[in-house]
Short mmCIF file of C-alpha atoms in Angstrom, two decimals:
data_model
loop_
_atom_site.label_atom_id
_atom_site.label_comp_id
_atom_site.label_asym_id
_atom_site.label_seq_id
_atom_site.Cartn_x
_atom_site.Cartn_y
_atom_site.Cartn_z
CA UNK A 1 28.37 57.19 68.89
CA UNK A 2 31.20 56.53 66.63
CA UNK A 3 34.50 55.11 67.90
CA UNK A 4 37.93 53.64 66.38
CA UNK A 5 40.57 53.01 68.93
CA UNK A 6 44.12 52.55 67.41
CA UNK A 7 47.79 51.90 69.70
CA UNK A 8 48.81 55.61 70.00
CA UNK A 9 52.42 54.49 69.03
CA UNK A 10 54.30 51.77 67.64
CA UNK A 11 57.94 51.53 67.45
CA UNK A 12 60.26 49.31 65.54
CA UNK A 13 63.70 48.71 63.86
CA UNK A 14 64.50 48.79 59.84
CA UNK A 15 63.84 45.62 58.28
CA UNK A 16 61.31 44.55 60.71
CA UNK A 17 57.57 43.59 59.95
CA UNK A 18 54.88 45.77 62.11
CA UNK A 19 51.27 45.91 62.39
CA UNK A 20 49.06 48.46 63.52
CA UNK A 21 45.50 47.21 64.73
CA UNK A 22 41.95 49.11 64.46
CA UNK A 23 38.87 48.20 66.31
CA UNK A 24 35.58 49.84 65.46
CA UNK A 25 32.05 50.43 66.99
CA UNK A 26 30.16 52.43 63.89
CA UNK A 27 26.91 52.99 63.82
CA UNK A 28 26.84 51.57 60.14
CA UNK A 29 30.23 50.14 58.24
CA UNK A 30 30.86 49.51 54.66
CA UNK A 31 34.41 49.09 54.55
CA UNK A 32 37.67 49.86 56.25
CA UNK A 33 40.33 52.45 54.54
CA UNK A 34 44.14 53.01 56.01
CA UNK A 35 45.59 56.58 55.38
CA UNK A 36 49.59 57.75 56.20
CA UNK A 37 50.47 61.17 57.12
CA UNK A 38 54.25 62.01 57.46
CA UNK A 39 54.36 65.35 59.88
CA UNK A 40 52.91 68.20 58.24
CA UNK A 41 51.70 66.88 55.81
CA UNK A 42 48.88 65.61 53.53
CA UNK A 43 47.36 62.37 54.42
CA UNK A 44 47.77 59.44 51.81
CA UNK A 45 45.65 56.34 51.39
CA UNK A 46 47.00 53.54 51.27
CA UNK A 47 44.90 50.86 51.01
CA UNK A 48 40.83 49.70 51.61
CA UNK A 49 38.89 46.73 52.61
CA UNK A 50 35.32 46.30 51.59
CA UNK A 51 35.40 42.65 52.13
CA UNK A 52 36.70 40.19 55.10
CA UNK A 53 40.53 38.91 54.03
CA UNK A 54 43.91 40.15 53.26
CA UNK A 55 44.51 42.97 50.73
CA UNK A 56 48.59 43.63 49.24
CA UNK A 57 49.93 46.28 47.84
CA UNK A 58 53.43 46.17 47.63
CA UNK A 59 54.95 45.73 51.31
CA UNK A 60 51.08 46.98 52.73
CA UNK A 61 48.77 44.65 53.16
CA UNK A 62 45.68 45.17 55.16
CA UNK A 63 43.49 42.65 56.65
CA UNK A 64 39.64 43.09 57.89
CA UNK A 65 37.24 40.68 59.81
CA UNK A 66 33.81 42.42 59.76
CA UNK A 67 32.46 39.84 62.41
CA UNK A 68 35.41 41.01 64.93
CA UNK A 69 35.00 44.93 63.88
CA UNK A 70 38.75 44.57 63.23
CA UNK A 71 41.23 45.53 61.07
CA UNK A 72 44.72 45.72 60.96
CA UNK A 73 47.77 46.95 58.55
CA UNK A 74 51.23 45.01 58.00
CA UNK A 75 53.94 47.05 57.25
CA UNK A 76 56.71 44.76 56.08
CA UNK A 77 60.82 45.49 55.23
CA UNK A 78 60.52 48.74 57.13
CA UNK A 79 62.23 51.50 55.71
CA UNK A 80 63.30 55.01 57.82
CA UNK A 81 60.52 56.94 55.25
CA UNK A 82 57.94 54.94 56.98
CA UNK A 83 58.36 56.64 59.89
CA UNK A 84 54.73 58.57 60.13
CA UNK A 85 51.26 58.53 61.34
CA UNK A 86 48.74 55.98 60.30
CA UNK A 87 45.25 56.55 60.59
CA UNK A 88 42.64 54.33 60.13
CA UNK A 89 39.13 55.33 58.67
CA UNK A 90 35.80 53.60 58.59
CA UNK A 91 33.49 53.97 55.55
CA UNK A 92 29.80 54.57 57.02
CA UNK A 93 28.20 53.99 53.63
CA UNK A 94 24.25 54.69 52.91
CA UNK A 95 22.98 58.07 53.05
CA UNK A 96 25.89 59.15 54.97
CA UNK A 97 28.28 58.34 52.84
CA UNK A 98 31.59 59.91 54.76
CA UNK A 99 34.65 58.55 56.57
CA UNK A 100 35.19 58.63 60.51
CA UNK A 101 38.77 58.66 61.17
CA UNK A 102 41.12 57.34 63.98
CA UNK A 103 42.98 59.21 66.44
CA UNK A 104 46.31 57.34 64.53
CA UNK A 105 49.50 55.55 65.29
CA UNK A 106 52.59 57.31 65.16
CA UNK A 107 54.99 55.14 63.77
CA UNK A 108 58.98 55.24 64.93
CA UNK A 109 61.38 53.60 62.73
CA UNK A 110 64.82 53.15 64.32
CA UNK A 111 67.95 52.10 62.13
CA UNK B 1 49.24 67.57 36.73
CA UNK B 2 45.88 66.71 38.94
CA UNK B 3 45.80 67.57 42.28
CA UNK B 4 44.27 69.28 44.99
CA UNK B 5 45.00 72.82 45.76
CA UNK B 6 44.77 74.95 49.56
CA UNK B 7 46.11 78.34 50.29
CA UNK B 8 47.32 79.86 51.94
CA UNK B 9 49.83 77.58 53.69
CA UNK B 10 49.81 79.51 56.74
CA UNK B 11 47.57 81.95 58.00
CA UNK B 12 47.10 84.33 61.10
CA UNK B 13 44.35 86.16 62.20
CA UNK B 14 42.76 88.05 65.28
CA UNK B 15 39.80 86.59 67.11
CA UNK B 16 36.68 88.04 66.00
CA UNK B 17 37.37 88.22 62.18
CA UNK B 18 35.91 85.47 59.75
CA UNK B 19 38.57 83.97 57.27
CA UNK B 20 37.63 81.96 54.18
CA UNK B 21 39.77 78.85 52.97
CA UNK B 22 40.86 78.21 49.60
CA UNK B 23 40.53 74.43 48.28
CA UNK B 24 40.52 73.94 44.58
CA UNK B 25 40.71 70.40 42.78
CA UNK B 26 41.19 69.19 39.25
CA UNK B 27 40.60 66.17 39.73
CA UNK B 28 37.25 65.67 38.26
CA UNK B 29 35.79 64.36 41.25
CA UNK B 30 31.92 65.20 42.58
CA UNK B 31 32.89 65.07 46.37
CA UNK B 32 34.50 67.55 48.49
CA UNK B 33 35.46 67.34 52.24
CA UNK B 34 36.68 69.89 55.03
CA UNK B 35 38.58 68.21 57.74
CA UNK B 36 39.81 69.64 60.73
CA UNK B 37 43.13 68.21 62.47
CA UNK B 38 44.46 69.31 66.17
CA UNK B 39 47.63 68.49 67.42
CA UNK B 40 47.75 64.52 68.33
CA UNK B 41 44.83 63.79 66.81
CA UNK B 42 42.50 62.51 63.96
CA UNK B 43 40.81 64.15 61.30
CA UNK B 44 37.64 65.54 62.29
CA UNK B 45 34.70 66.37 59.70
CA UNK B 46 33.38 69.22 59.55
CA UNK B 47 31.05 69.58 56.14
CA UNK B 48 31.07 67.59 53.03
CA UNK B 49 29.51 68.43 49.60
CA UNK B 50 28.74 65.24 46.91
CA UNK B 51 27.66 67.42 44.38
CA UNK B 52 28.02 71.07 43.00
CA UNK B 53 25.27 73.09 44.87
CA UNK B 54 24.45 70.55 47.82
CA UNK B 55 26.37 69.93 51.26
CA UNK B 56 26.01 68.38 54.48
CA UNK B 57 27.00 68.88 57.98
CA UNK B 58 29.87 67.09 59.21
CA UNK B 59 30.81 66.18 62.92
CA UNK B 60 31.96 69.55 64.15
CA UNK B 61 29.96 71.91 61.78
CA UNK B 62 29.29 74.46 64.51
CA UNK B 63 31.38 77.89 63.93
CA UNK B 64 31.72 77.06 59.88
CA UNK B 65 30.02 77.91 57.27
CA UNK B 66 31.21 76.39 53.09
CA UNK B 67 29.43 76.72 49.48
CA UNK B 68 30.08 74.39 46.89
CA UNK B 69 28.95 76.63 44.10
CA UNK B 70 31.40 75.04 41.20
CA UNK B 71 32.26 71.29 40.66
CA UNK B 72 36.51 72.73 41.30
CA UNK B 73 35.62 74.73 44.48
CA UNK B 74 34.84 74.24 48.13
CA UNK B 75 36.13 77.40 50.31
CA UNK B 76 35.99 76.96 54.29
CA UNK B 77 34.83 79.90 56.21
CA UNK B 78 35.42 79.77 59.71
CA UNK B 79 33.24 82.16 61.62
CA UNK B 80 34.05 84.44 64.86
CA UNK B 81 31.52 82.01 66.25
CA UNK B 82 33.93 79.06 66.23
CA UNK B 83 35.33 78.96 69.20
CA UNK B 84 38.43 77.26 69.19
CA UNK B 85 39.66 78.00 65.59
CA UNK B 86 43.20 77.69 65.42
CA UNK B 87 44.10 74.14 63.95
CA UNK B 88 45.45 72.42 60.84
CA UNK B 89 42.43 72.28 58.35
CA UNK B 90 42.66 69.95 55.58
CA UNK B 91 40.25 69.65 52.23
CA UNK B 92 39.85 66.24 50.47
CA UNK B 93 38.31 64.92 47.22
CA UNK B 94 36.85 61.82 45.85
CA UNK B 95 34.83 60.25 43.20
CA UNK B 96 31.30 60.26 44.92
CA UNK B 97 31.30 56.50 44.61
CA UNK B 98 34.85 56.13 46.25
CA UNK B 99 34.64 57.81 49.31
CA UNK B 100 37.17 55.29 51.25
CA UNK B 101 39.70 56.81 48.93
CA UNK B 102 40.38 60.52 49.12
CA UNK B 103 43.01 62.68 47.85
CA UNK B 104 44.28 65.41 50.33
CA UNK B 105 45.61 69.25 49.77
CA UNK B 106 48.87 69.85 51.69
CA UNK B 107 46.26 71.91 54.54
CA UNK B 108 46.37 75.53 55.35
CA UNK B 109 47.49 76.06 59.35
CA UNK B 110 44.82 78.50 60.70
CA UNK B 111 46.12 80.55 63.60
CA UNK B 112 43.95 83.13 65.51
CA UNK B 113 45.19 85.32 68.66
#
């Protein structure tokens, strides 16, 4: 089977730095994607790893070691709009070429 | 502007009847995905299409039925067979080579009683 655990919730204070971890057992992986979904609404990716290291975009950054099935995403100078759910999404790749999703981490910004 | 399209937003029906969802893209993109979403949780596949008359079977196909008869188009139908229907259902796109990043409709919110 397919499985991604994620923390269920994070919470933390404006300003701060906080990072959400993944851990995956896939039956195949080509890469690792991070999606954010404020409440109701559409998800939105945000970034994607195909390759072990750190990837930045902006105050994201994601970071993936194939060899550890982990990933994890930095959210730094947290702002109050942060405040959603982050999900994080392993590429399976070949013929099945689809994502398998998380379960999430709702994230709580406090001022 | 580009952009995925789902309607409706909301939508009630009575056990027993099939509905069809709407998803329309102009994004230019091959790939189309149905998600499902329940409350708490992650997003679920339930049938994905790479290209205009083909589609596949996703995690939870059972009680759903799609067609992906134009490149812009990939209605939902969710049978009277599906037995727990009400949930948030979400359609995606993506170039076929760029599945790790899809582009989501805002979801239609499927309620039956």
């Amino acid at each position: 089977g397919q499985s991604l655990e994620q923390p269920s919730e994070v919470t933390a204070v404006e300003g701060a730095i906080v990072q959400i971890n993944c851990t995956y057992q896939t039956s195949g992986f080509y890469g690792l994607s991070w999606y954010q979904q404020h409440d109701g609404g559409a998800p939105t990716f945000l970034s994607y790893n195909g390759l072990d290291g750190l990837e930045e975009t902006g105050r994201f950054s994601s970071f993936l070691s194939r060899s550890d099935s982990y990933g994890y995403l930095l959210l730094q100078e947290l702002q109050m709009k942060d405040s959603a759910s982050y999900f994080c999404a392993v590429r399976l790749g070949g013929a099945t070429n689809k994502l398998i999703f998380g379960t999430g981490t709702l994230l709580a910004v406090q001022p | 502007d580009g952009g995925i399209t789902q309607s409706p937003k909301y939508l009630f029906r009575k056990e027993g009847q099939n509905v069809t969802l709407s998803c329309e893209q102009n994004l230019n993109h091959d790939a189309m995905y149905w998600y499902r979403q329940d409350p708490g949780q992650g997003l679920r596949l339930i049938y994905y299409s790479q290209i205009v008359n083909d589609f596949q079977k996703g995690d939870i196909a059972e009680g759903y039925s799609v067609s992906r008869e134009k490149k812009e188009s990939f209605p939902l139908t969710v049978t009277s067979a599906q037995k727990n229907p009400t949930a948030f259902y979400l359609c995606a796109s993506s170039y076929r080579d760029s599945v790790y990043e899809q582009y989501f409709g805002p979801g239609t919110r499927l309620t039956v009683t």
